[in-house]
Short mmCIF file of C-alpha atoms and ligand atoms in Angstrom, two decimals:
data_model
loop_
_atom_site.label_atom_id
_atom_site.label_comp_id
_atom_site.label_asym_id
_atom_site.label_seq_id
_atom_site.Cartn_x
_atom_site.Cartn_y
_atom_site.Cartn_z
CA MET A 1 -0.01 -0.03 0.09
CA SER A 2 1.34 3.12 -1.21
CA SER A 3 1.31 6.50 1.10
CA HIS A 4 0.31 9.19 -1.39
CA ILE A 5 -1.43 12.16 -0.26
CA TYR A 6 -3.03 14.01 -3.18
CA ASN A 7 -4.43 17.57 -2.87
CA ARG A 8 -8.30 18.33 -3.63
CA PRO A 9 -8.39 19.97 -6.87
CA VAL A 10 -10.63 22.99 -7.29
CA ALA A 11 -13.33 22.36 -9.71
CA ASP A 12 -13.22 25.97 -10.91
CA ALA A 13 -10.19 25.64 -13.62
CA SER A 14 -9.77 29.37 -14.39
CA LEU A 15 -8.48 29.98 -10.84
CA ILE A 16 -4.55 30.54 -10.73
CA GLY A 17 -2.23 31.42 -8.05
CA CYS A 18 0.70 33.88 -9.36
CA PRO A 19 4.15 31.66 -9.18
CA HIS A 20 5.80 34.74 -8.15
CA CYS A 21 3.67 36.51 -5.62
CA ASP A 22 1.09 33.82 -4.54
CA LEU A 23 -1.72 36.07 -5.64
CA LEU A 24 -5.00 33.90 -5.77
CA GLN A 25 -6.86 35.14 -9.27
CA ARG A 26 -9.07 34.45 -12.34
CA LEU A 27 -7.79 34.16 -15.59
CA PRO A 28 -10.09 35.44 -18.04
CA GLU A 29 -11.47 34.13 -21.58
CA LEU A 30 -7.82 34.82 -23.84
CA ALA A 31 -8.59 35.43 -27.80
CA PRO A 32 -5.30 34.00 -29.33
CA GLY A 33 -2.32 35.69 -28.93
CA ALA A 34 -3.11 37.67 -26.05
CA SER A 35 -1.95 37.39 -22.62
CA ALA A 36 -3.24 37.33 -19.02
CA ARG A 37 -0.85 39.27 -16.25
CA CYS A 38 -0.88 39.42 -12.28
CA PRO A 39 -2.29 42.78 -11.18
CA ARG A 40 0.00 42.80 -8.58
CA CYS A 41 3.71 41.50 -10.01
CA ASN A 42 3.03 42.14 -13.54
CA LYS A 43 3.98 38.34 -14.04
CA GLU A 44 2.74 36.90 -17.38
CA LEU A 45 0.84 34.43 -16.53
CA TRP A 46 -0.64 32.64 -19.80
CA ARG A 47 -0.29 33.50 -23.06
CA ARG A 48 -2.73 31.92 -25.41
CA ARG A 49 -1.23 30.45 -28.21
CA GLU A 50 -2.63 30.04 -31.57
CA ASP A 51 -3.29 26.88 -32.79
CA SER A 52 -0.80 25.91 -29.91
CA LEU A 53 -0.73 21.81 -30.35
CA ASN A 54 -0.58 21.52 -34.41
CA ARG A 55 1.78 24.30 -34.89
CA THR A 56 4.12 22.90 -32.26
CA LEU A 57 3.55 19.48 -33.40
CA ALA A 58 4.34 20.86 -37.32
CA LEU A 59 7.72 22.45 -35.30
CA THR A 60 8.66 19.15 -33.52
CA VAL A 61 8.83 17.04 -36.15
CA GLY A 62 10.99 19.47 -38.61
CA ALA A 63 13.15 19.85 -35.47
CA ALA A 64 13.49 15.96 -35.42
CA LEU A 65 14.46 15.64 -38.97
CA LEU A 66 16.78 18.20 -38.63
CA TYR A 67 18.57 16.65 -35.69
CA VAL A 68 19.06 13.46 -37.67
CA VAL A 69 20.46 15.02 -40.03
CA ALA A 70 22.91 17.40 -38.32
CA ASN A 71 23.96 14.13 -36.59
CA SER A 72 24.85 12.27 -39.33
CA VAL A 73 27.06 14.39 -41.52
CA PRO A 74 30.34 16.51 -40.73
CA MET A 75 30.14 19.61 -38.91
CA LEU A 76 33.35 20.88 -39.75
CA GLY A 77 36.19 20.07 -42.00
CA LEU A 78 40.14 21.38 -41.73
CA THR A 79 42.71 21.61 -44.35
CA ILE A 80 45.84 21.99 -42.89
CA VAL A 81 49.27 21.69 -45.18
CA GLY A 82 47.13 19.16 -47.56
CA ARG A 83 45.69 16.99 -44.65
CA GLU A 84 42.08 17.19 -44.16
CA ALA A 85 40.18 16.00 -41.66
CA SER A 86 36.15 16.73 -41.15
CA THR A 87 34.11 15.81 -38.02
CA THR A 88 30.29 15.35 -36.81
CA VAL A 89 29.12 16.41 -33.58
CA ILE A 90 29.21 13.88 -31.71
CA GLY A 91 32.91 12.92 -33.40
CA GLY A 92 34.33 16.49 -31.74
CA ALA A 93 32.99 14.79 -28.63
CA GLU A 94 35.34 11.57 -28.96
CA HIS A 95 38.42 13.55 -29.82
CA LEU A 96 37.94 15.89 -26.94
CA TRP A 97 37.47 12.78 -24.94
CA SER A 98 40.74 10.75 -26.50
CA ASN A 99 42.86 14.23 -26.11
CA GLY A 100 42.42 14.03 -22.30
CA GLN A 101 39.48 16.48 -22.01
CA GLN A 102 36.51 13.91 -20.69
CA LEU A 103 34.73 16.92 -18.52
CA VAL A 104 34.48 19.16 -21.51
CA ALA A 105 33.73 16.06 -24.13
CA VAL A 106 30.70 14.86 -21.48
CA LEU A 107 29.45 18.16 -21.37
CA VAL A 108 29.13 18.79 -25.20
CA LEU A 109 27.57 15.19 -25.24
CA LEU A 110 24.75 15.71 -22.84
CA THR A 111 24.10 19.62 -23.97
CA ALA A 112 24.12 19.15 -27.61
CA VAL A 113 23.65 15.60 -28.30
CA ILE A 114 21.47 13.99 -25.51
CA ALA A 115 19.60 17.11 -23.94
CA PRO A 116 18.31 18.20 -27.05
CA ALA A 117 17.06 14.67 -28.44
CA LEU A 118 15.08 14.40 -25.01
CA GLN A 119 13.50 17.70 -25.67
CA ILE A 120 12.83 16.87 -29.08
CA GLY A 121 11.32 13.70 -28.13
CA MET A 122 9.53 14.24 -25.35
CA MET A 123 7.86 17.49 -27.08
CA LEU A 124 6.45 14.94 -29.79
CA ALA A 125 5.34 12.41 -27.22
CA ILE A 126 3.42 14.96 -25.33
CA VAL A 127 1.82 16.86 -28.34
CA LEU A 128 0.74 13.60 -29.82
CA GLY A 129 -0.59 12.11 -26.43
CA ALA A 130 -2.36 15.54 -26.04
CA HIS A 131 -3.96 14.88 -29.27
CA ARG A 132 -6.02 11.81 -28.34
CA GLU A 133 -9.10 12.31 -27.13
CA HIS A 134 -8.17 11.16 -23.47
CA PRO A 135 -4.62 12.24 -23.01
CA PRO A 136 -2.65 9.66 -20.79
CA ARG A 137 -0.89 10.21 -17.31
CA TRP A 138 2.26 10.10 -18.78
CA VAL A 139 1.61 13.28 -20.88
CA GLY A 140 1.40 14.84 -17.33
CA THR A 141 4.78 13.43 -15.97
CA LEU A 142 6.57 14.24 -19.18
CA LEU A 143 5.21 17.70 -18.92
CA ARG A 144 6.61 18.24 -15.71
CA HIS A 145 10.23 16.86 -16.84
CA HIS A 146 10.28 18.67 -20.06
CA PRO A 147 11.21 22.08 -19.25
CA THR A 148 14.68 19.99 -17.19
CA THR A 149 15.74 19.09 -21.04
CA ARG A 150 14.89 22.72 -22.37
CA THR A 151 17.47 24.17 -19.52
CA TRP A 152 20.48 21.78 -20.44
CA SER A 153 19.81 21.90 -24.31
CA MET A 154 22.05 24.62 -25.58
CA ILE A 155 23.19 23.73 -29.25
CA GLU A 156 23.01 27.69 -29.32
CA VAL A 157 25.79 27.99 -26.92
CA MET A 158 27.64 25.05 -28.63
CA MET A 159 27.41 27.13 -32.01
CA LEU A 160 29.10 30.49 -30.37
CA GLY A 161 32.08 28.68 -28.93
CA VAL A 162 32.22 27.15 -32.77
CA LEU A 163 32.03 30.28 -34.15
CA VAL A 164 34.79 31.76 -32.02
CA ALA A 165 37.27 28.81 -32.68
CA LEU A 166 36.41 29.17 -36.25
CA VAL A 167 37.46 32.83 -35.96
CA LYS A 168 40.34 31.82 -34.07
CA ILE A 169 41.98 28.89 -36.53
CA ALA A 170 41.06 30.78 -39.83
CA ASP A 171 44.69 32.29 -39.78
CA TYR A 172 46.50 28.66 -39.73
CA ALA A 173 43.82 26.49 -41.46
CA THR A 174 41.46 26.34 -44.06
CA VAL A 175 38.11 25.87 -42.79
CA ILE A 176 35.35 23.98 -44.54
CA PRO A 177 31.68 24.34 -43.15
CA GLY A 178 30.31 21.35 -42.88
CA VAL A 179 26.22 21.07 -44.00
CA ALA A 180 25.29 20.15 -40.32
CA LEU A 181 26.96 23.26 -39.51
CA PHE A 182 24.02 25.15 -41.36
CA VAL A 183 21.54 22.60 -40.32
CA LEU A 184 22.49 23.34 -36.81
CA TRP A 185 21.70 26.84 -36.98
CA VAL A 186 18.00 26.55 -38.21
CA LEU A 187 17.32 23.96 -35.67
CA VAL A 188 18.48 26.59 -33.11
CA PHE A 189 15.53 28.65 -34.54
CA LEU A 190 13.40 25.67 -34.92
CA LEU A 191 13.85 24.67 -31.38
CA ALA A 192 12.79 28.31 -29.94
CA GLY A 193 10.06 28.45 -32.28
CA MET A 194 8.73 24.88 -31.11
CA GLN A 195 8.90 26.31 -27.50
CA ALA A 196 7.36 29.93 -28.09
CA SER A 197 4.47 27.89 -30.29
CA PHE A 198 4.07 25.50 -27.05
CA ASP A 199 0.90 26.20 -24.32
CA SER A 200 1.62 24.33 -21.89
CA ARG A 201 -1.66 25.32 -20.15
CA GLU A 202 -3.66 24.02 -23.15
CA VAL A 203 -1.97 20.56 -22.53
CA TRP A 204 -2.70 20.51 -18.70
CA GLU A 205 -6.08 20.94 -19.53
CA ARG A 206 -6.46 18.33 -21.76
CA ILE A 207 -5.27 16.27 -19.21
CA GLN A 208 -8.24 14.53 -17.60
CA TRP A 209 -7.91 14.18 -13.63
CA ALA A 210 -7.29 10.81 -14.66
CA GLU A 211 -7.75 7.80 -12.74
CA ALA A 212 -6.59 8.28 -9.57
CA GLY A 213 -9.08 11.36 -9.41
CA ALA A 214 -11.98 9.07 -10.16
CA ARG A 215 -10.99 6.62 -7.49
CA ARG A 216 -10.67 9.23 -4.66
CA GLU A 217 -14.23 10.30 -4.86
CA VAL A 218 -14.94 6.89 -4.49
CA ALA A 219 -13.38 7.32 -0.89
CA PRO A 220 -13.07 11.03 -0.41
CA GLY A 221 -12.65 10.45 3.32
CA ARG A 222 -9.71 8.14 2.93
CA MET A 223 -7.29 10.36 1.29
CA ALA A 224 -4.28 8.34 2.65
CA GLU A 225 -4.75 4.96 1.60
CA GLY A 226 -3.45 3.48 -1.88
CA LEU A 227 -4.42 5.38 -4.38
CA SER A 228 -1.71 4.37 -7.24
ZN1 LIG B 1 2.23 38.01 -8.56
#
């Protein structure tokens, strides 16, 4: 028997507590593109996106395709006195590892390969799950953890680092920009668009108070007993 205790949700879904100053307030009906702000601290509480789910799905599928391309073709090539070498993003991390820069290699792999893959994959699952008539519970779990993947996904930081290194190395070697370099720049903007078009509140609203909620109503006085 588990010992989970769940709070009782308020039936009125328009009630919201400001995450900055805790003021309880009622959200108005918003037209697409409009936003609601807290009257006390002016924090934006919700911006209603236009056709959020479909647009996010389109941008996420695009990002997934670009991600696959960006990690399978060379990012950079160098020619020094007749010798030529090229590498992919993962290849670059491998080079760092074998040259004694293990910590940097792990960071590159985490922030430029693993986190973006999780960010795109989880978003795809969330949007596809939310498209169903009754979004399953795992959509909520993914939605709760998705901001973490966004925090660690830093392709743009890696790209800035690559640019700085390119400028510095240009005097000594001929740099051949690979296809992945351009694809990664497009991916940076696609990921930003994906986040901007996503409306997490809309998805939360679509998630029913799932099975646990139904069972809770059966036994309202026994909140502490096994619910899972
Ligand atoms: Zn506030």
